[in-house]
Coordinates of C-alpha atoms in Angstrom, one line a residue:
M1 CA 70.2 -70.0 -54.7
E2 CA 67.9 -67.7 -56.7
L3 CA 64.3 -68.6 -57.4
P4 CA 63.2 -68.8 -61.0
E5 CA 61.4 -65.7 -62.3
M6 CA 58.1 -67.6 -62.4
D7 CA 58.2 -68.3 -58.6
V8 CA 58.8 -64.7 -57.8
V9 CA 55.8 -63.6 -59.7
F10 CA 53.7 -66.3 -58.0
N11 CA 54.7 -65.1 -54.5
D12 CA 53.9 -61.5 -55.3
A13 CA 50.4 -62.4 -56.5
M14 CA 49.8 -64.6 -53.4
D15 CA 50.8 -61.7 -51.1
A16 CA 48.4 -59.3 -52.9
F17 CA 45.6 -61.9 -52.6
V18 CA 46.1 -62.4 -48.9
E19 CA 46.3 -58.7 -48.3
K20 CA 42.8 -58.3 -49.5
F21 CA 41.4 -60.3 -46.6
R22 CA 43.2 -58.5 -43.9
S23 CA 40.8 -56.5 -41.5
P24 CA 41.2 -52.8 -42.1
S25 CA 41.5 -50.6 -39.0
Y26 CA 38.1 -49.4 -37.6
R27 CA 37.2 -45.9 -38.5
G28 CA 34.6 -43.8 -36.6
G29 CA 35.5 -45.1 -33.2
F30 CA 35.3 -42.8 -30.1
H31 CA 38.3 -40.7 -29.3
E32 CA 39.8 -41.4 -25.8
D33 CA 39.5 -37.7 -24.7
Q34 CA 36.0 -37.1 -26.1
W35 CA 34.2 -40.4 -25.7
E36 CA 31.6 -39.0 -23.2
E37 CA 30.6 -36.2 -25.5
E38 CA 30.3 -38.5 -28.5
F39 CA 28.4 -41.1 -26.4
E40 CA 25.9 -38.4 -25.5
K41 CA 25.1 -37.9 -29.2
I42 CA 23.6 -41.4 -29.5
P43 CA 19.8 -41.0 -29.0
L44 CA 19.6 -44.2 -26.9
F45 CA 22.1 -42.9 -24.4
M46 CA 21.2 -39.2 -24.3
K47 CA 20.6 -37.9 -20.8
K48 CA 18.8 -34.8 -22.0
T49 CA 17.2 -34.0 -25.4
P50 CA 18.5 -30.9 -27.1
S51 CA 15.9 -28.1 -27.2
E52 CA 16.5 -27.6 -31.0
I53 CA 17.2 -30.7 -33.1
D54 CA 19.7 -29.9 -35.9
L55 CA 19.6 -32.3 -38.8
T56 CA 23.3 -31.9 -39.5
E57 CA 24.4 -32.3 -35.8
N58 CA 21.9 -35.0 -34.7
P59 CA 20.8 -36.8 -37.9
D60 CA 19.8 -40.0 -35.9
L61 CA 17.7 -38.0 -33.5
A62 CA 16.1 -36.0 -36.3
C63 CA 15.2 -39.3 -38.0
L64 CA 13.7 -40.8 -34.9
Q65 CA 11.6 -37.6 -34.4
S66 CA 10.2 -37.7 -37.9
M67 CA 9.3 -41.4 -37.3
I68 CA 7.6 -40.6 -33.9
F69 CA 5.6 -37.6 -35.2
D70 CA 4.7 -39.1 -38.5
E71 CA 1.7 -37.2 -39.8
E72 CA 0.3 -40.5 -41.1
R73 CA -0.4 -41.5 -37.5
S74 CA -3.9 -40.9 -36.2
P75 CA -4.6 -37.7 -34.1
E76 CA -5.1 -39.9 -31.0
E77 CA -1.6 -41.6 -31.5
Q78 CA 0.1 -38.2 -32.0
A79 CA -1.7 -36.7 -29.0
K80 CA -0.6 -39.6 -26.8
I81 CA 3.0 -39.3 -28.0
Y82 CA 3.0 -35.6 -27.1
K83 CA 1.4 -36.5 -23.7
D84 CA 4.2 -39.0 -23.0
E85 CA 6.8 -36.4 -24.1
G86 CA 5.3 -33.9 -21.8
N87 CA 5.3 -36.4 -18.9
D88 CA 9.1 -36.9 -19.5
Y89 CA 9.7 -33.2 -19.4
F90 CA 7.6 -33.0 -16.3
K91 CA 9.7 -35.7 -14.5
E92 CA 12.8 -33.6 -15.4
K93 CA 11.0 -30.6 -13.9
D94 CA 11.2 -28.8 -17.2
Y95 CA 7.7 -27.5 -16.8
K96 CA 7.8 -25.0 -19.7
K97 CA 8.7 -27.7 -22.2
A98 CA 6.0 -29.9 -20.6
V99 CA 3.4 -27.2 -21.2
I100 CA 4.5 -27.0 -24.9
S101 CA 4.2 -30.7 -25.4
Y102 CA 0.8 -31.0 -23.8
T103 CA -0.3 -28.0 -25.9
E104 CA 0.9 -29.7 -29.1
G105 CA -1.1 -32.8 -28.0
L106 CA -4.2 -30.7 -27.6
K107 CA -3.7 -29.1 -31.0
K108 CA -4.2 -32.5 -32.6
K109 CA -7.9 -32.3 -31.6
C110 CA -8.3 -36.0 -31.2
A111 CA -11.7 -37.5 -30.6
D112 CA -10.9 -39.1 -27.3
P113 CA -12.3 -36.9 -24.5
D114 CA -10.5 -38.9 -21.8
L115 CA -7.1 -38.3 -23.4
N116 CA -7.9 -34.6 -23.9
A117 CA -8.9 -34.4 -20.3
V118 CA -5.6 -35.9 -19.2
L119 CA -3.7 -33.4 -21.5
Y120 CA -5.6 -30.5 -19.9
T121 CA -5.0 -31.8 -16.4
N122 CA -1.3 -32.4 -17.0
R123 CA -0.9 -29.0 -18.5
A124 CA -2.7 -27.5 -15.5
T125 CA -0.2 -29.2 -13.2
A126 CA 2.8 -27.9 -15.2
Q127 CA 1.3 -24.4 -15.2
Y128 CA 0.7 -24.7 -11.5
Y129 CA 4.3 -25.4 -10.8
L130 CA 5.3 -22.4 -13.0
G131 CA 3.1 -20.2 -10.7
N132 CA 0.6 -19.6 -13.5
F133 CA -2.4 -20.3 -11.3
R134 CA -5.0 -18.6 -13.4
S135 CA -3.9 -20.6 -16.6
A136 CA -3.8 -23.8 -14.5
L137 CA -7.3 -23.2 -13.3
N138 CA -8.6 -22.6 -16.8
D139 CA -7.1 -26.0 -17.9
A140 CA -8.5 -27.8 -14.8
T141 CA -11.9 -26.3 -15.7
A142 CA -11.6 -27.5 -19.3
A143 CA -10.7 -31.0 -18.1
R144 CA -13.7 -31.1 -15.9
K145 CA -16.0 -30.2 -18.8
L146 CA -14.6 -33.1 -20.7
K147 CA -14.6 -35.5 -17.8
P148 CA -16.7 -34.2 -14.8
C149 CA -15.5 -37.1 -12.5
H150 CA -11.8 -36.5 -13.3
L151 CA -10.5 -36.3 -9.7
K152 CA -7.0 -35.1 -10.5
A153 CA -8.5 -32.1 -12.4
I154 CA -10.7 -31.3 -9.5
I155 CA -7.8 -31.5 -7.0
R156 CA -5.7 -29.2 -9.2
G157 CA -8.5 -26.7 -9.6
A158 CA -9.1 -26.6 -5.9
L159 CA -5.4 -26.0 -5.3
C160 CA -5.5 -23.1 -7.9
H161 CA -8.5 -21.5 -6.2
L162 CA -6.6 -21.7 -2.9
E163 CA -3.5 -20.0 -4.3
L164 CA -5.8 -17.3 -5.9
K165 CA -7.4 -16.8 -2.5
N166 CA -10.8 -17.8 -3.9
F167 CA -11.5 -19.7 -0.7
A168 CA -15.2 -20.2 -1.2
E169 CA -14.6 -21.7 -4.7
A170 CA -11.9 -23.9 -3.3
V171 CA -14.4 -25.3 -0.8
N172 CA -16.9 -25.8 -3.6
W173 CA -14.4 -27.8 -5.7
C174 CA -13.4 -29.9 -2.8
D175 CA -17.1 -30.8 -2.1
K176 CA -17.5 -31.8 -5.8
G177 CA -14.4 -34.1 -5.5
L178 CA -15.6 -35.6 -2.2
Q179 CA -18.9 -36.5 -3.9
I180 CA -16.8 -38.7 -6.1
D181 CA -14.4 -40.0 -3.4
A182 CA -15.4 -39.2 0.1
K183 CA -12.1 -40.5 1.5
E184 CA -9.7 -38.6 -0.7
K185 CA -7.1 -37.4 1.8
K186 CA -5.9 -34.4 -0.2
L187 CA -9.4 -33.0 -0.7
L188 CA -10.3 -33.5 2.9
E189 CA -7.2 -31.7 4.2
M190 CA -7.6 -28.9 1.6
R191 CA -11.3 -28.4 2.4
V192 CA -10.5 -27.9 6.1
K193 CA -7.8 -25.4 5.2
A194 CA -9.9 -23.5 2.6
D195 CA -12.9 -23.4 4.9
K196 CA -10.8 -21.9 7.8
L197 CA -9.4 -19.3 5.4
K198 CA -12.8 -18.5 4.1
R199 CA -14.2 -17.9 7.5
T200 CA -11.2 -15.8 8.4
E201 CA -11.6 -13.7 5.2
Q202 CA -15.3 -13.2 5.9
R203 CA -14.6 -12.1 9.5
D204 CA -12.0 -9.7 8.3
I205 CA -14.4 -8.3 5.7
R206 CA -17.0 -7.8 8.4
K207 CA -14.5 -6.1 10.7
A208 CA -13.3 -3.8 7.9
K209 CA -16.8 -2.8 7.1
L210 CA -17.6 -2.0 10.7
K211 CA -14.4 -0.1 11.1
E212 CA -15.1 1.8 7.9
Q213 CA -18.6 2.7 9.0
K214 CA -17.4 3.7 12.5
E215 CA -14.7 5.9 10.9
R216 CA -17.2 7.5 8.5
N217 CA -19.5 8.3 11.4
Q218 CA -16.6 9.9 13.3
N219 CA -15.6 11.9 10.3
K220 CA -19.2 13.1 9.8
A221 CA -19.2 14.2 13.4
L222 CA -15.8 16.0 12.8
L223 CA -17.2 17.8 9.7
Q224 CA -20.3 18.8 11.6
A225 CA -18.1 20.2 14.4
I226 CA -16.1 22.2 11.9
M227 CA -19.2 23.6 10.3
A228 CA -20.7 24.5 13.7
R229 CA -17.6 26.5 14.4
N230 CA -17.8 28.4 11.1
I231 CA -14.3 27.3 10.1
K232 CA -13.7 27.5 6.4
L233 CA -11.9 24.7 4.6
V234 CA -10.0 24.4 1.3
S235 CA -9.7 21.1 -0.5
E236 CA -6.6 20.8 -2.6
A237 CA -8.5 18.3 -4.7
A238 CA -11.2 20.8 -5.4
G239 CA -8.6 23.4 -6.4
E240 CA -10.5 26.3 -5.0
E241 CA -12.0 27.7 -1.8
E242 CA -15.4 26.5 -1.0
D243 CA -17.8 26.8 1.9
S244 CA -17.3 23.8 4.2
A245 CA -21.0 23.1 4.1
S246 CA -21.1 22.4 0.4
E247 CA -21.9 18.8 -0.6
G248 CA -19.1 18.3 -3.0
L249 CA -16.5 19.6 -0.6
G250 CA -18.0 17.7 2.2
E251 CA -17.5 14.3 0.4
L252 CA -13.9 15.3 -0.4
L253 CA -13.2 16.2 3.2
L254 CA -14.8 13.0 4.5
H255 CA -12.2 11.2 2.5
G256 CA -9.5 13.5 3.7
L257 CA -10.4 13.1 7.3
S258 CA -9.8 9.4 7.0
S259 CA -6.2 10.0 5.8
E260 CA -3.2 11.0 7.7
N261 CA -1.2 13.9 6.4
P262 CA 2.5 13.4 5.4
Y263 CA 3.5 13.9 9.0
G264 CA 1.4 11.0 10.3
A265 CA -1.3 13.0 12.1
R266 CA -4.9 14.1 11.5
L267 CA -7.8 16.1 13.0
S268 CA -9.3 14.5 16.1
A269 CA -11.9 15.2 18.8
D270 CA -11.7 14.5 22.5
D271 CA -14.5 13.2 24.8
Q272 CA -15.9 16.6 25.2
G273 CA -16.0 17.2 21.5
R274 CA -13.2 19.7 21.4
L275 CA -10.9 19.5 18.3
S276 CA -7.2 19.1 18.1
W277 CA -5.6 20.0 14.8
P278 CA -2.3 19.1 13.1
V279 CA -0.6 22.5 12.7
L280 CA 2.4 23.6 10.6
F281 CA 4.8 26.5 11.7
L282 CA 6.9 27.9 8.8
Y283 CA 10.1 30.0 9.3
P284 CA 10.6 31.6 5.9
E285 CA 13.9 33.3 7.0
Y286 CA 15.7 29.9 7.2
A287 CA 13.3 27.8 5.1
Q288 CA 12.6 25.6 8.2
S289 CA 9.4 24.3 9.7
D290 CA 7.9 22.7 12.8
F291 CA 5.0 20.4 13.0
I292 CA 2.6 20.2 15.9
A293 CA 0.7 16.9 15.7
T294 CA -2.1 17.9 18.2
F295 CA -2.7 21.6 18.6
H296 CA -5.8 21.8 20.8
E297 CA -8.2 24.4 19.7
D298 CA -8.4 26.0 23.1
S299 CA -4.5 26.3 23.4
R300 CA -2.8 29.6 22.8
F301 CA 0.0 30.1 20.3
L302 CA 2.2 31.4 23.1
D303 CA 1.9 28.1 25.0
H304 CA 3.3 26.2 22.1
L305 CA 6.0 28.7 21.3
K306 CA 7.3 28.6 24.8
V307 CA 7.7 24.8 24.6
M308 CA 9.2 24.8 21.1
F309 CA 11.8 27.5 21.8
V310 CA 12.8 26.6 25.3
E311 CA 16.1 25.6 23.6
T312 CA 17.7 27.5 20.7
P313 CA 17.2 25.5 17.4
S314 CA 20.3 24.4 15.6
W315 CA 19.6 26.6 12.5
D316 CA 19.3 29.8 14.7
L317 CA 23.0 30.7 14.6
E318 CA 22.2 34.2 15.8
R319 CA 20.2 32.9 18.8
K320 CA 17.4 35.4 18.1
Y321 CA 14.4 33.1 17.9
C322 CA 13.2 33.6 21.5
T323 CA 9.5 33.6 22.4
D324 CA 9.4 37.3 23.3
N325 CA 10.9 38.2 19.8
L326 CA 8.6 36.1 17.7
E327 CA 5.6 37.3 15.6
V328 CA 3.0 34.9 14.1
Y329 CA 1.2 35.6 10.8
F330 CA -1.2 33.9 8.5
E331 CA -1.5 34.6 4.8
D332 CA -4.6 35.5 2.8
E333 CA -3.4 34.1 -0.6
D334 CA -6.3 35.5 -2.6
R335 CA -5.6 39.1 -1.5
A336 CA -1.8 38.6 -1.0
E337 CA -2.2 40.1 2.5
L338 CA -1.0 39.1 5.9
Y339 CA -2.7 38.9 9.3
Q340 CA -0.7 39.2 12.5
V341 CA -1.8 36.8 15.2
P342 CA -1.5 37.9 18.9
P343 CA 0.5 35.2 20.7
E344 CA -2.3 35.1 23.4
S345 CA -4.9 34.1 20.8
T346 CA -6.3 30.5 20.8
L347 CA -6.2 28.4 17.7
L348 CA -10.0 28.3 17.5
H349 CA -10.2 32.1 17.6
V350 CA -7.8 32.4 14.6
L351 CA -9.4 29.6 12.6
Q352 CA -12.8 31.4 12.9
H353 CA -11.4 34.5 11.3
P354 CA -13.3 35.5 8.2
R355 CA -10.2 35.5 6.0
Y356 CA -8.6 32.2 7.3
F357 CA -9.0 29.1 5.2
V358 CA -7.7 25.8 6.4
K359 CA -6.0 24.0 3.5
A360 CA -5.8 20.2 3.5
L361 CA -7.1 20.1 7.1
T362 CA -3.7 21.4 8.3
P363 CA -3.6 25.0 9.5
A364 CA -0.3 26.7 8.7
F365 CA 1.3 29.9 10.1
L366 CA 4.4 32.0 9.4
V367 CA 6.8 32.8 12.3
C368 CA 9.6 35.3 12.2
V369 CA 11.6 37.6 14.5
G370 CA 9.7 40.9 14.4
S371 CA 12.7 43.2 14.8
S372 CA 14.9 41.4 12.2
P373 CA 15.9 42.9 8.9
F374 CA 14.5 39.8 7.2
C375 CA 11.0 40.4 8.7
R376 CA 11.0 44.0 7.7
Y377 CA 12.0 43.0 4.1
Y378 CA 9.4 40.2 4.1
L379 CA 6.6 42.5 5.1
Q380 CA 7.7 45.3 2.8
G381 CA 5.0 46.3 0.3
R382 CA 2.4 43.9 1.8
K383 CA -0.7 44.9 3.6
V384 CA -0.6 43.6 7.2
H385 CA -3.8 43.4 9.3
Q386 CA -4.1 42.7 13.0
V387 CA -6.2 39.8 14.2
K388 CA -8.5 41.1 17.0

């Protein structure tokens, strides 16, 4: 049976009316596969605050930030907010951001000296954990100026002095703190450590000064021994030949006598006051060299050559470098002349030659095979003298 036309219209109108009250499906809900990321965007549930707050990506957080750092708040309120923010960063061990927050708090220049002292102390602590001990000490010092009895600032300053190896100052800061609290455990322990290190440092300084003075006296004695032997020295630092008695050269040589040459040896004297020199033998034919760490001034060249060439060197493929074949020379660089040294000569005898100059406190000599073509070529056109 068909309904009248009026009933059909009524039913359609009723259905439309009821439809208006049906709950629409919720929009803006979390997606099943991204709910953790979306949950993290809600300020209340954020585990970590983004370093840069973007208004488009985090509008809620940007709004909260603007409320917190409202310029209408007093400088004290803003400084405290930055202090709390810095403390949160510090707990997260994000010391760089903590330093930034404490710095922003100090920029507010609030009139509360206690709050400013805390900001300086907290920033000092953050700087300390960053390894910026000098900056940390500056902040601890600033905190003490504002609040002389601020124990945390004193402890931090003492720790900084300890790290900077200012042990005497560390002891002084500990004493200042112990005047405020004589039972402060950290200060008591630190003072014992700093005092021990201070005493050790002072002892080491005394020992170093005594060693330096002893070495200087020994070097003066060596220089006097050289002068007494009429041995002429050349300082590379001076850049020219000078008499070993001259004051300027003497100071340079005193410094040089304290230093080892590149081979790890230096001039020395025995109990009888006889000198031993580091000596260099050069073999120009093969661009080789030998170094004698202690060539006693009374030893002969022949004595050393016999020891050095008891076996054929690896570079002597022709096996011609035998003691009997060798000739020893020294060079007069100013005149471009050579002097042949008799193998039976002692080192002292050669060093006292009027035309021998010891360069860099290491005498040097040329050695070659006298009968070799190379030696004849090497000597060609050069004036050769005999050492008598």
